Short mmCIF file of C-alpha atoms and ligand atoms in Angstrom, two decimals:
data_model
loop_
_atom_site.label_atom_id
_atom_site.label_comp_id
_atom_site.label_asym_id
_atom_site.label_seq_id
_atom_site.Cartn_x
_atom_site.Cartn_y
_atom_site.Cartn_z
CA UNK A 1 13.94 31.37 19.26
CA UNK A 2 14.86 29.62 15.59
CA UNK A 3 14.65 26.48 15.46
CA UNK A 4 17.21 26.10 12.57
CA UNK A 5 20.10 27.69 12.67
CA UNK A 6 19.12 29.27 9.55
CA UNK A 7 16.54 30.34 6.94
CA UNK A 8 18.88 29.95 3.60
CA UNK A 9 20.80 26.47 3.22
CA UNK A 10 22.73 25.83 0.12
CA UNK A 11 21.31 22.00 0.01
CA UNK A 12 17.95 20.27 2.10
CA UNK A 13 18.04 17.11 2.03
CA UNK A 14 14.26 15.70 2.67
CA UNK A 15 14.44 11.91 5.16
CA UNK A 16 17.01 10.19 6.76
CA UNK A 17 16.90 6.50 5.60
CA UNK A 18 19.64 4.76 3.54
CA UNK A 19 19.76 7.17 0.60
CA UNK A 20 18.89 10.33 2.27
CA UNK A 21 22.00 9.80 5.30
CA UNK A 22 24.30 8.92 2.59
CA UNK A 23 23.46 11.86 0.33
CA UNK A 24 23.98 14.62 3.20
CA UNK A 25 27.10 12.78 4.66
CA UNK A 26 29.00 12.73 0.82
CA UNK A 27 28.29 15.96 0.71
CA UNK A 28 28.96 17.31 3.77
CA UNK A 29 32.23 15.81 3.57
CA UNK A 30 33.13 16.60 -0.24
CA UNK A 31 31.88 20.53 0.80
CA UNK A 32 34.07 20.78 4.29
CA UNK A 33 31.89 23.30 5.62
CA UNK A 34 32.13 25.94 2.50
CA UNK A 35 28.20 24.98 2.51
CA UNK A 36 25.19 24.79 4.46
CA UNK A 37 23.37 21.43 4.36
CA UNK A 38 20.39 20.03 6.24
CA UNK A 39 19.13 17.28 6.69
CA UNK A 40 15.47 16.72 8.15
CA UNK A 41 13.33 14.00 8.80
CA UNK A 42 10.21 13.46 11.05
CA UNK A 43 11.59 10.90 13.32
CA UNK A 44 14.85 9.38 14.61
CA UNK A 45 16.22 7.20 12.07
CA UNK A 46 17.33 4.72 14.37
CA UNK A 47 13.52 4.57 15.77
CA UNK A 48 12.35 1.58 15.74
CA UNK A 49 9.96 -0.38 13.85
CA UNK A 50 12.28 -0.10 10.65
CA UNK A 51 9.94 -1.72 7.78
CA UNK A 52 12.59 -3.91 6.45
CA UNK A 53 13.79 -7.38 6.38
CA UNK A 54 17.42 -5.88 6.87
CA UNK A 55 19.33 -8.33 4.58
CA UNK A 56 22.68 -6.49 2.37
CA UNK A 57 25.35 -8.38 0.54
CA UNK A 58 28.38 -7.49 2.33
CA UNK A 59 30.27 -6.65 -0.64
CA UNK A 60 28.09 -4.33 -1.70
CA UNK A 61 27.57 -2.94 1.60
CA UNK A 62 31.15 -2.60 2.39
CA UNK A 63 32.05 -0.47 -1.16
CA UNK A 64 30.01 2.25 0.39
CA UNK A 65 29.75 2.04 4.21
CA UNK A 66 32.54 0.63 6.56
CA UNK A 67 30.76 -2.39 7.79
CA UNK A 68 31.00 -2.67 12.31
CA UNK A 69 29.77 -5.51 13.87
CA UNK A 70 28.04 -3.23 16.33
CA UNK A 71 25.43 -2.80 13.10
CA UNK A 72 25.21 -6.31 12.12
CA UNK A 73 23.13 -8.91 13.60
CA UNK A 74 24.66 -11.81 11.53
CA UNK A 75 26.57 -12.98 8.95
CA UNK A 76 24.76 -14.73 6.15
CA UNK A 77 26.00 -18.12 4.13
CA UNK A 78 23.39 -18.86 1.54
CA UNK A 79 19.74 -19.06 0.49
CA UNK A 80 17.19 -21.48 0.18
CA UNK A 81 14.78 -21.19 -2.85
CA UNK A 82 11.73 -23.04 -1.76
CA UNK A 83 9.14 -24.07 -4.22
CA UNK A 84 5.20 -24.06 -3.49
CA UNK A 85 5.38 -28.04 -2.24
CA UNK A 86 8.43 -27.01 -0.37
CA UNK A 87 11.45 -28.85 -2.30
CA UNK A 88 14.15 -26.41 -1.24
CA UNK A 89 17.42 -25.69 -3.55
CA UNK A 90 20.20 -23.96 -1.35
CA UNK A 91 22.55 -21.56 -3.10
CA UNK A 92 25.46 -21.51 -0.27
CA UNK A 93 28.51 -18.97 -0.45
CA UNK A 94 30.43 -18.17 2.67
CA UNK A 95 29.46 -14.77 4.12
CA UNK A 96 27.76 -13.80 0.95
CA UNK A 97 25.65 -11.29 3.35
CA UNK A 98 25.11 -9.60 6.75
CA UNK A 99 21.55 -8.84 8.29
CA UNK A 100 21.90 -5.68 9.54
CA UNK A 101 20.13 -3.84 12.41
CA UNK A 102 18.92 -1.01 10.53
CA UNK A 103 18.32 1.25 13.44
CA UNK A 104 21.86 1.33 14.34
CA UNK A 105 23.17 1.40 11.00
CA UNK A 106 21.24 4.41 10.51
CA UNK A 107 23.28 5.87 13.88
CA UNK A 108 26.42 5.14 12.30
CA UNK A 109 25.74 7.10 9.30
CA UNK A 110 23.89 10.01 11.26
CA UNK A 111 27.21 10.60 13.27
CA UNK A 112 29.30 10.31 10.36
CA UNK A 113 26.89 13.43 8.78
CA UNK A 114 27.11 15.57 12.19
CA UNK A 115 30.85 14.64 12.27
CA UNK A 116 30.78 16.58 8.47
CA UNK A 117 29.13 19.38 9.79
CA UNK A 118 25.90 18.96 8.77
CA UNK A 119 23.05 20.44 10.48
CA UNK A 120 20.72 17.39 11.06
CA UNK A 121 17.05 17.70 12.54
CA UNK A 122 15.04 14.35 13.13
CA UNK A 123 11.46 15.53 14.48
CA UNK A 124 11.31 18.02 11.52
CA UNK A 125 8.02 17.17 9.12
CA UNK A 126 8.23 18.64 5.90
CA UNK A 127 4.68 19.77 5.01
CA UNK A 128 5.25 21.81 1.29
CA UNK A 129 7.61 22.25 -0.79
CA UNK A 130 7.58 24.58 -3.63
CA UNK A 131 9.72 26.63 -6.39
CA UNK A 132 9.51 30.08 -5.95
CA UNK A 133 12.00 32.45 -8.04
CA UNK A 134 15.48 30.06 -8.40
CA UNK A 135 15.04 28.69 -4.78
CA UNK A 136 13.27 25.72 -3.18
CA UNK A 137 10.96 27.37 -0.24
CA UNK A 138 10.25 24.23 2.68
CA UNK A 139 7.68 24.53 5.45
CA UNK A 140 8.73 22.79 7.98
CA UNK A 141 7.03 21.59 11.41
CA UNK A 142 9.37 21.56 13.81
CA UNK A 143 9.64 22.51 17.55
CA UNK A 144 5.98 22.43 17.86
CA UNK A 145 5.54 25.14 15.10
CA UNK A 146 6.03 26.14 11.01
CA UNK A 147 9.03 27.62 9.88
CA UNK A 148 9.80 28.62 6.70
CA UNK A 149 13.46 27.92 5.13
CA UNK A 150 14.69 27.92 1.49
CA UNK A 151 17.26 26.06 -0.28
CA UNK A 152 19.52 26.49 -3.53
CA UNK A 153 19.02 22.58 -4.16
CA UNK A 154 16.66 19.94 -2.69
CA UNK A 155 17.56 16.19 -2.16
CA UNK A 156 14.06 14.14 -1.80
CA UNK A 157 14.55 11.10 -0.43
CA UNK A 158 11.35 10.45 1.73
CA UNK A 159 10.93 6.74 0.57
CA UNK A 160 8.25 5.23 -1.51
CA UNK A 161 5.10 7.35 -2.62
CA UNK A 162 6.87 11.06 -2.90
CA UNK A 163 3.98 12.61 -1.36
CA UNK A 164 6.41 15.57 -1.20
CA UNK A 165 7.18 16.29 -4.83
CA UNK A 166 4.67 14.50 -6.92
CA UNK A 167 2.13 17.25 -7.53
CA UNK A 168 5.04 20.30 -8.14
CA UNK A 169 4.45 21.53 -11.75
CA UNK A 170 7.69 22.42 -13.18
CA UNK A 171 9.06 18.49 -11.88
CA UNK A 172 7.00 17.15 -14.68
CA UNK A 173 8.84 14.48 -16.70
CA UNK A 174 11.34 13.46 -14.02
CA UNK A 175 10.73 10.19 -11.91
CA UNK A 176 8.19 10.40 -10.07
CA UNK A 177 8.50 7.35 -7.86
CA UNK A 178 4.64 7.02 -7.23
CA UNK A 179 3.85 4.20 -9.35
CA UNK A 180 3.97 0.32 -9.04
CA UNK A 181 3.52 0.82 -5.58
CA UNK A 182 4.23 -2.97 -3.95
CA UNK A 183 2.48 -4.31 -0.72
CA UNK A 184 5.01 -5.91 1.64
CA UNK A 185 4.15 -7.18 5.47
CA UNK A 186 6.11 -9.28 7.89
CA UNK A 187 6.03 -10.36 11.11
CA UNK A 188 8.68 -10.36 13.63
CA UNK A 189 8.28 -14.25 15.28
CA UNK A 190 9.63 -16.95 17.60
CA UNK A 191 9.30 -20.64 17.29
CA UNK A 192 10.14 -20.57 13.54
CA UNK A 193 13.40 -23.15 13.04
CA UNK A 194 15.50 -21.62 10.60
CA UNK A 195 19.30 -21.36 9.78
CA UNK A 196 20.59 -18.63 11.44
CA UNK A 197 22.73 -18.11 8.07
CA UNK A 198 20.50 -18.42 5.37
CA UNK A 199 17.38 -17.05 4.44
CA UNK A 200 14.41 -18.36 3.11
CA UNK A 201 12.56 -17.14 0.13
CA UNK A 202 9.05 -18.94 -1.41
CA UNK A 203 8.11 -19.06 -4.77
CA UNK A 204 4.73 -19.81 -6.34
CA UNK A 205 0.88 -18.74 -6.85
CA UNK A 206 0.43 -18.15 -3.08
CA UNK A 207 2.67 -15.14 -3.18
CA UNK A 208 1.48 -14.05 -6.56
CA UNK A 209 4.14 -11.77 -8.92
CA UNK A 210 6.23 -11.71 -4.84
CA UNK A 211 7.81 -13.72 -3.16
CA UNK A 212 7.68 -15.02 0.87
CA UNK A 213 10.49 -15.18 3.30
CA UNK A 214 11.80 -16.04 6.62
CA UNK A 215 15.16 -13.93 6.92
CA UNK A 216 16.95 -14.66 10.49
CA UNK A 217 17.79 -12.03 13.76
CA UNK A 218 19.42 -13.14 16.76
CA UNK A 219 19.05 -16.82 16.03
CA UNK A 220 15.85 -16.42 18.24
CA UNK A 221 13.69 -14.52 15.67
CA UNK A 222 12.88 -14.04 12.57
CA UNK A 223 11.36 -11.90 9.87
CA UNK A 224 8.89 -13.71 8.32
CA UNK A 225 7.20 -11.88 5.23
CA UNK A 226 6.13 -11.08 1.79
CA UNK A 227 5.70 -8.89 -1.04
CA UNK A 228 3.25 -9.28 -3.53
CA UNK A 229 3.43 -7.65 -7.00
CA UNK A 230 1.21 -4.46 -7.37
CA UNK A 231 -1.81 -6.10 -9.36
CA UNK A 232 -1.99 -9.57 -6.91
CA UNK A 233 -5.25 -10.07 -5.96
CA UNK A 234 -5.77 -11.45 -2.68
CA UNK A 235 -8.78 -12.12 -0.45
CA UNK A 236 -8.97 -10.81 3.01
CA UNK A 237 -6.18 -8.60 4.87
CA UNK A 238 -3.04 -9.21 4.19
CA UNK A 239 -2.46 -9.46 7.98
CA UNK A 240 -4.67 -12.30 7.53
CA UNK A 241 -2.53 -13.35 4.83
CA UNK A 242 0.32 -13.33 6.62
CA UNK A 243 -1.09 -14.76 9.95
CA UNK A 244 -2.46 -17.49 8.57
CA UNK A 245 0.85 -18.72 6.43
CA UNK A 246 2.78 -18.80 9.88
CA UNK A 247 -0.33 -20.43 11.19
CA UNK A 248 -0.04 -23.00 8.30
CA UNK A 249 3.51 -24.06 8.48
CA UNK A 250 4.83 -23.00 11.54
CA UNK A 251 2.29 -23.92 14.07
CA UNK A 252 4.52 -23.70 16.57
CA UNK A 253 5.20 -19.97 16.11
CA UNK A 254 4.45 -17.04 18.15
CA UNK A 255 3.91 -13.54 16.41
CA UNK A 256 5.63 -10.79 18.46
CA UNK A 257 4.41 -8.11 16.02
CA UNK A 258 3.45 -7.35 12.46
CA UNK A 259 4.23 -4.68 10.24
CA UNK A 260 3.38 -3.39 6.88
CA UNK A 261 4.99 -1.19 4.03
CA UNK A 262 5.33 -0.60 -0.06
CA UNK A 263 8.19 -1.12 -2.18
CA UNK A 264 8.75 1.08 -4.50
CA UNK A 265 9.39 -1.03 -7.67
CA UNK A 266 8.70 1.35 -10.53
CA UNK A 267 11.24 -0.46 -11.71
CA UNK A 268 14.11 1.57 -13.66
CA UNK A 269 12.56 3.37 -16.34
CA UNK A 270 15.66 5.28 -17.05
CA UNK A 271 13.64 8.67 -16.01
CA UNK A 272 15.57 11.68 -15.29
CA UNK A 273 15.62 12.04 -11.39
CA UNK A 274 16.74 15.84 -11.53
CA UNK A 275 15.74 18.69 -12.58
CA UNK A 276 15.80 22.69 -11.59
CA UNK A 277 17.87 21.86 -8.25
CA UNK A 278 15.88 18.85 -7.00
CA UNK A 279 17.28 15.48 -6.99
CA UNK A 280 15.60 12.57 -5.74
CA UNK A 281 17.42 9.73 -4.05
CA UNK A 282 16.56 6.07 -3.23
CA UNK A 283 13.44 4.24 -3.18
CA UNK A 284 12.07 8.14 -3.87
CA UNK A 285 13.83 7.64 -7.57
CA UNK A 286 12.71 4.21 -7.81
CA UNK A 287 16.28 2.68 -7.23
CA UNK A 288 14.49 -0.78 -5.72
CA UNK A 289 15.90 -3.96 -7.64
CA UNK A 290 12.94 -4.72 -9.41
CA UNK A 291 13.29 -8.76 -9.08
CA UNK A 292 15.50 -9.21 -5.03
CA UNK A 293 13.29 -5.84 -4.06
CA UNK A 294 16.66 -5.23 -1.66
CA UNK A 295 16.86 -0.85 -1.52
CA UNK A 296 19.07 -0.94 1.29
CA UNK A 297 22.26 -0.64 -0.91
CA UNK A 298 21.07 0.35 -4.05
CA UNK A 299 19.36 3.60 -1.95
CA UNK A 300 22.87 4.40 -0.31
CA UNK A 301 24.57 4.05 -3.65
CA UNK A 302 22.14 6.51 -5.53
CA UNK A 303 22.18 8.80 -2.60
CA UNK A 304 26.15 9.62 -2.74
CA UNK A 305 25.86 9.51 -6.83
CA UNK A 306 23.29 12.34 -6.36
CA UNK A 307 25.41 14.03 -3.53
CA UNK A 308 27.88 14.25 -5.97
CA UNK A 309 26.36 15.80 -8.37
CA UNK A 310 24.55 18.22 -6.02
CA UNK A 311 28.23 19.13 -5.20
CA UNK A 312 28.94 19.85 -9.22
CA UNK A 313 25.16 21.98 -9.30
CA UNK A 314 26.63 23.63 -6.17
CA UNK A 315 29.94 24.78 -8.29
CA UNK A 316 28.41 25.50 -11.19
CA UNK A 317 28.97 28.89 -12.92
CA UNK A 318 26.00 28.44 -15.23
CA UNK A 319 22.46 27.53 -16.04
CA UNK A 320 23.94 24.89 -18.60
CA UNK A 321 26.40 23.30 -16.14
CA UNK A 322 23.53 22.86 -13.59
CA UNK A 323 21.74 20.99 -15.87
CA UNK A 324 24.67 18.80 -16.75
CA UNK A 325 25.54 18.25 -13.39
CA UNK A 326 21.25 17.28 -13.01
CA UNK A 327 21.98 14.66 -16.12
CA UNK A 328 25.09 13.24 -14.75
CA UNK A 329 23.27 11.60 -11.58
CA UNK A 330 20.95 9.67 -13.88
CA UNK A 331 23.86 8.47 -16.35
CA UNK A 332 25.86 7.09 -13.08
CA UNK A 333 22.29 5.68 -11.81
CA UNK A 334 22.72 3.97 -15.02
CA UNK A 335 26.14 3.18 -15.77
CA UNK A 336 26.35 1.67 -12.02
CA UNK A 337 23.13 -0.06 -11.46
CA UNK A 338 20.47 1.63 -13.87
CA UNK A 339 20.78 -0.48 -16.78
CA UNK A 340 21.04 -4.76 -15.02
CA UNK A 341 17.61 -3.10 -13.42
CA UNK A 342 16.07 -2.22 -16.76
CA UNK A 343 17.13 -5.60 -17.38
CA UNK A 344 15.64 -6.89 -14.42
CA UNK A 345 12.44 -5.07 -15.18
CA UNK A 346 11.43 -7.06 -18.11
CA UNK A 347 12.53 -10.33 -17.23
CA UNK A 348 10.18 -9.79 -13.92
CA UNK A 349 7.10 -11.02 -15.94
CA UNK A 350 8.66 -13.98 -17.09
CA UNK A 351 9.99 -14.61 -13.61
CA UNK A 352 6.09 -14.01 -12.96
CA UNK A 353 4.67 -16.44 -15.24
CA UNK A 354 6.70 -19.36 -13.85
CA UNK A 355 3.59 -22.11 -12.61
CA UNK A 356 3.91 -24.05 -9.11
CA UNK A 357 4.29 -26.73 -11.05
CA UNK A 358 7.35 -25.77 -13.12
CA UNK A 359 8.69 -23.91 -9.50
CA UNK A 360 8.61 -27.83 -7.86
CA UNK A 361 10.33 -29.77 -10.26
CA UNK A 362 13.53 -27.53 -10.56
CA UNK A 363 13.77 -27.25 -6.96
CA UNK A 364 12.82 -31.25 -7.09
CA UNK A 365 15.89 -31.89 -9.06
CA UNK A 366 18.17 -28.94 -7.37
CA UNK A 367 17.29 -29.91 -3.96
CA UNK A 368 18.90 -34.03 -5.15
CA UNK A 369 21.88 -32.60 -5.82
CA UNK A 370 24.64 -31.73 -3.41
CA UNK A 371 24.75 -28.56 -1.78
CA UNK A 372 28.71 -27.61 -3.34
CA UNK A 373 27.11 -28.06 -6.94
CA UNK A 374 24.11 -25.95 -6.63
CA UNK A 375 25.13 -22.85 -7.98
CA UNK A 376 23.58 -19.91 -8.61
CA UNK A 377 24.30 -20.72 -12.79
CA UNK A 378 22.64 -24.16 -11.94
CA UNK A 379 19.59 -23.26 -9.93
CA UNK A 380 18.79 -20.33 -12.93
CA UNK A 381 19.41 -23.33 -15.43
CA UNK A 382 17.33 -25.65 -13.50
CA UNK A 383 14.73 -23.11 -13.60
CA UNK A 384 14.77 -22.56 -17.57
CA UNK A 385 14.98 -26.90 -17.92
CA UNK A 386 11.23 -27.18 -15.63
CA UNK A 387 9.72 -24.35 -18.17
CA UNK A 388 11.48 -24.65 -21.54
CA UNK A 389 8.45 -21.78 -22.55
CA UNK A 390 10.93 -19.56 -20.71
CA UNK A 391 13.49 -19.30 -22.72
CA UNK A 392 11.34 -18.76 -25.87
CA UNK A 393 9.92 -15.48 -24.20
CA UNK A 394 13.43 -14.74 -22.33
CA UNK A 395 14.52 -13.74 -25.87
CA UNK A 396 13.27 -10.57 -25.93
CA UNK A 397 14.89 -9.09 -22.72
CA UNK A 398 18.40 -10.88 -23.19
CA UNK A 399 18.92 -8.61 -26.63
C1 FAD B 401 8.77 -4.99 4.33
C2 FAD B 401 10.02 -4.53 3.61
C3 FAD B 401 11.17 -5.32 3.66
C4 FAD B 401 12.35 -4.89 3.03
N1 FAD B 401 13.46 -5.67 3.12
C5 FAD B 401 14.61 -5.27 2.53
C6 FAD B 401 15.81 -6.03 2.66
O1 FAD B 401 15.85 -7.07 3.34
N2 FAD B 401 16.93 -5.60 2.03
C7 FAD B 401 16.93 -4.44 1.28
O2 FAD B 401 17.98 -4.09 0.72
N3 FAD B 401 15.81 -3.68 1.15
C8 FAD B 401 14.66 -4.07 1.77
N4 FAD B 401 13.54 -3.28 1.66
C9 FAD B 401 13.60 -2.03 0.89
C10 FAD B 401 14.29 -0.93 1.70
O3 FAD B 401 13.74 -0.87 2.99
C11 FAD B 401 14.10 0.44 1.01
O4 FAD B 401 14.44 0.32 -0.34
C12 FAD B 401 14.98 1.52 1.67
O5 FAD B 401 14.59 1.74 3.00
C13 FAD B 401 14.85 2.82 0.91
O6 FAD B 401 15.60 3.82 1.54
P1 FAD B 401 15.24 5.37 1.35
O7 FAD B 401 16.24 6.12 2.12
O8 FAD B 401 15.06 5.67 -0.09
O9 FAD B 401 13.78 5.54 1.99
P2 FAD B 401 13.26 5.25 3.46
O10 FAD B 401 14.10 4.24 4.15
O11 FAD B 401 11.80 4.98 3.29
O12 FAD B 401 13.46 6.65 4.23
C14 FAD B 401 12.65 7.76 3.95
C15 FAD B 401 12.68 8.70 5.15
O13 FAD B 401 11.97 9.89 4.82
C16 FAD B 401 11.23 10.31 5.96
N5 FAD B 401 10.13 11.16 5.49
C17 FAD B 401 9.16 10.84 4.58
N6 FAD B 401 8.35 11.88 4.38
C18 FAD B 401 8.80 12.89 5.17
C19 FAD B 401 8.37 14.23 5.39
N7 FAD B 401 7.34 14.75 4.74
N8 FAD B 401 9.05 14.98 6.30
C20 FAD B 401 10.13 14.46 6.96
N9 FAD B 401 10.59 13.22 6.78
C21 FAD B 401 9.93 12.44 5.89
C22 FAD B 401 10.77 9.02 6.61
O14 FAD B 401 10.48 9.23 7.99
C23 FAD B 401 11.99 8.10 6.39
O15 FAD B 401 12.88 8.10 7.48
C24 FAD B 401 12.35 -3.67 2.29
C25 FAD B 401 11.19 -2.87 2.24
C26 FAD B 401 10.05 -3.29 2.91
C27 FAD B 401 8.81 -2.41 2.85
#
């Protein structure tokens, strides 16, 4: 018997994280059934372990997704920048963010794409992809054997690395998300005391060109983690690494688990992310915020920007107006988020080159002052006053 209902789909769309859910739920709703859309991945997106410290701003969140508390594990209130000697500035605004529970939040999408009538498969490994005439031919393991489908258009969105697309030919010249490649762990712990409404980031040498963090859960555990910046050298495992940080200054703690992943932090190099009927989406088209590293909303946003251009390609009643339709999802990348994370993308270095030293005495001063006058504006200016070199080489990005 088929396992897919059947071989010729006007749209694929390749993983079902943030930006590949979002993609095939715009566009099964903007289509109404008039096409055939799939959606695969090789697990259930709501599987658990979910390689992410969950953290959204709500805001942001909310423009694209409804937001249900049956999703969210807590509201957030502020964060605390803490510097290498751990002086810690706290940036508070009132439900500034939610920490989501990813696995359920990808449920709630998941429904809303069956609910549009798209065909969705979830133990369905993509093993080749490949142009052949003006279609996209997919083998696909699924069921316990290979089928073969093919597809007018192709959304990838399987995450950091694009294994899937990186070595097709005729995709030269488009992004090809495989580069800058970040190493990020974390441990899921008890025993840590924390704020149940903040989280915690750490700045300095020990979490070279990264950053560390304790983000909350339940108000029991926590994520405790970092990312380190793709050329950070570091002796030993970085399960070592991390083990030995919670070991450090939470003695107290006990490690449930630890898990590891990349960010994809290429970094917005303004690369076309379509061309001849495949679009990528999300961390796949390098949509990470080069500085934060947050993917969570910036994947969902790029994945209904490229659903709707899909939607033009789809209607399109020529080779040219395909290819303008293939433009227009990088020009809204850009117009929406694209061009603050070019931005972003230089000023990372400088952000890098900040010493422990300089880190301490702005959180030093920011953590004397009260908590209603540390603003974002001031910590950033408090930041530039401990390393006055800063703004000399901040020139170059800010024209
Ligand atoms: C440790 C860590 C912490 C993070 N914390 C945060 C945070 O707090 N906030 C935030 O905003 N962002 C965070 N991020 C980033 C965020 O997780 C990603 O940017 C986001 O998940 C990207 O979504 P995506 O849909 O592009 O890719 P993914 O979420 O990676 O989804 C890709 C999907 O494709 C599937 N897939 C891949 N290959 C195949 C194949 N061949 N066949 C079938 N299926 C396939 C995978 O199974 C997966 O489900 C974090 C990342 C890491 C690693």
């Amino acid at each position: 018997m088929a396992f897919f209902a059947s071989k010729k789909y006007d749209a694929v769309v390749c993983g079902a994280g943030p930006a590949g859910l979002m993609a095939a739920c715009t566009l099964g709703r903007m289509t109404a059934g008039a096409r055939r859309i799939l959606l695969l991945d090789k697990k259930e997106p709501w599987k658990e372990p979910i390689f992410c410290a969950e953290a959204v701003s709500r805001d942001r969140l909310s423009a694209l997704w409804p937001v249900d508390p049956s999703f969210v594990r807590g509201p957030l209130s502020g964060i605390y920048f803490t510097s290498p000697k751990r002086y810690r500035a706290e940036f508070y605004s009132k439900d500034c963010g939610l920490i989501l529970d990813r696995a359920r939040f990808h449920r709630s999408i998941s429904d809303g794409c069956a609910a549009a009538g798209v065909e969705c498969h979830y133990d369905a490994l993509i093993k080749k992809l490949e142009r052949t005439g003006d279609r996209w031919q997919l083998s696909v393991m699924a069921g316990g054997q290979t089928e073969q489908i093919s597809a007018a258009v192709v959304i990838d969105a399987t995450g950091p690395g694009c294994r899937l697309t990186r070595s097709i030919e005729c995709l030269q010249g488009i992004e090809s998300g495989d580069a800058d490649l970040e190493p990020a762990i974390f441990a899921v712990a008890e025993g840590i005391e924390h704020s149940r409404e903040h989280i915690e980031l750490f700045f300095g040498s020990e979490f070279e060109s990264g950053y560390g963090w304790i983000f909350p859960r339940d108000g029991v555990e926590v994520n405790i983690g970092f990312v380190l910046g793709k050329d950070a050298v570091h002796q030993g495992s970085l399960r070592q690494k991390l083990l030995d940080f919670i070991a450090r200054d939470y003695p107290q703690a006990k490690v449930k688990a630890v898990y590891g992943g990349m960010i994809a932090c290429t970094g917005a190099n303004a690369k076309p992310f379509a061309k001849g009927g495949l679009f990528k989406a999300g961390d796949a088209a390098s949509c990470v915020n080069p500085i934060s590293r947050s993917g969570i909303v910036e994947s969902l946003l790029c994945g209904k920007i490229v659903a709707e251009s899909v939607k033009d390609w789809l209607d399109a009643d020529s080779q040219a107006n395909r290819e303008r339709a293939e433009a227009k999802a990088l020009a809204r990348w850009m117009e929406s988020l694209g061009k603050s994370h070019v931005q972003l993308a230089r000023a990372k270095d400088v952000f890098n080159s900040i010493s422990d030293k300089q880190f301490d005495r702005a959180a030093k001063r920011l953590s004397a002052m009260p908590r209603e006058k540390q603003t974002l504006f001031r910590i950033f200016f408090n930041v530039l006053w401990a390393c006055p070199s800063l703004i000399w080489k901040m020139r170059s990005f800010l024209h």
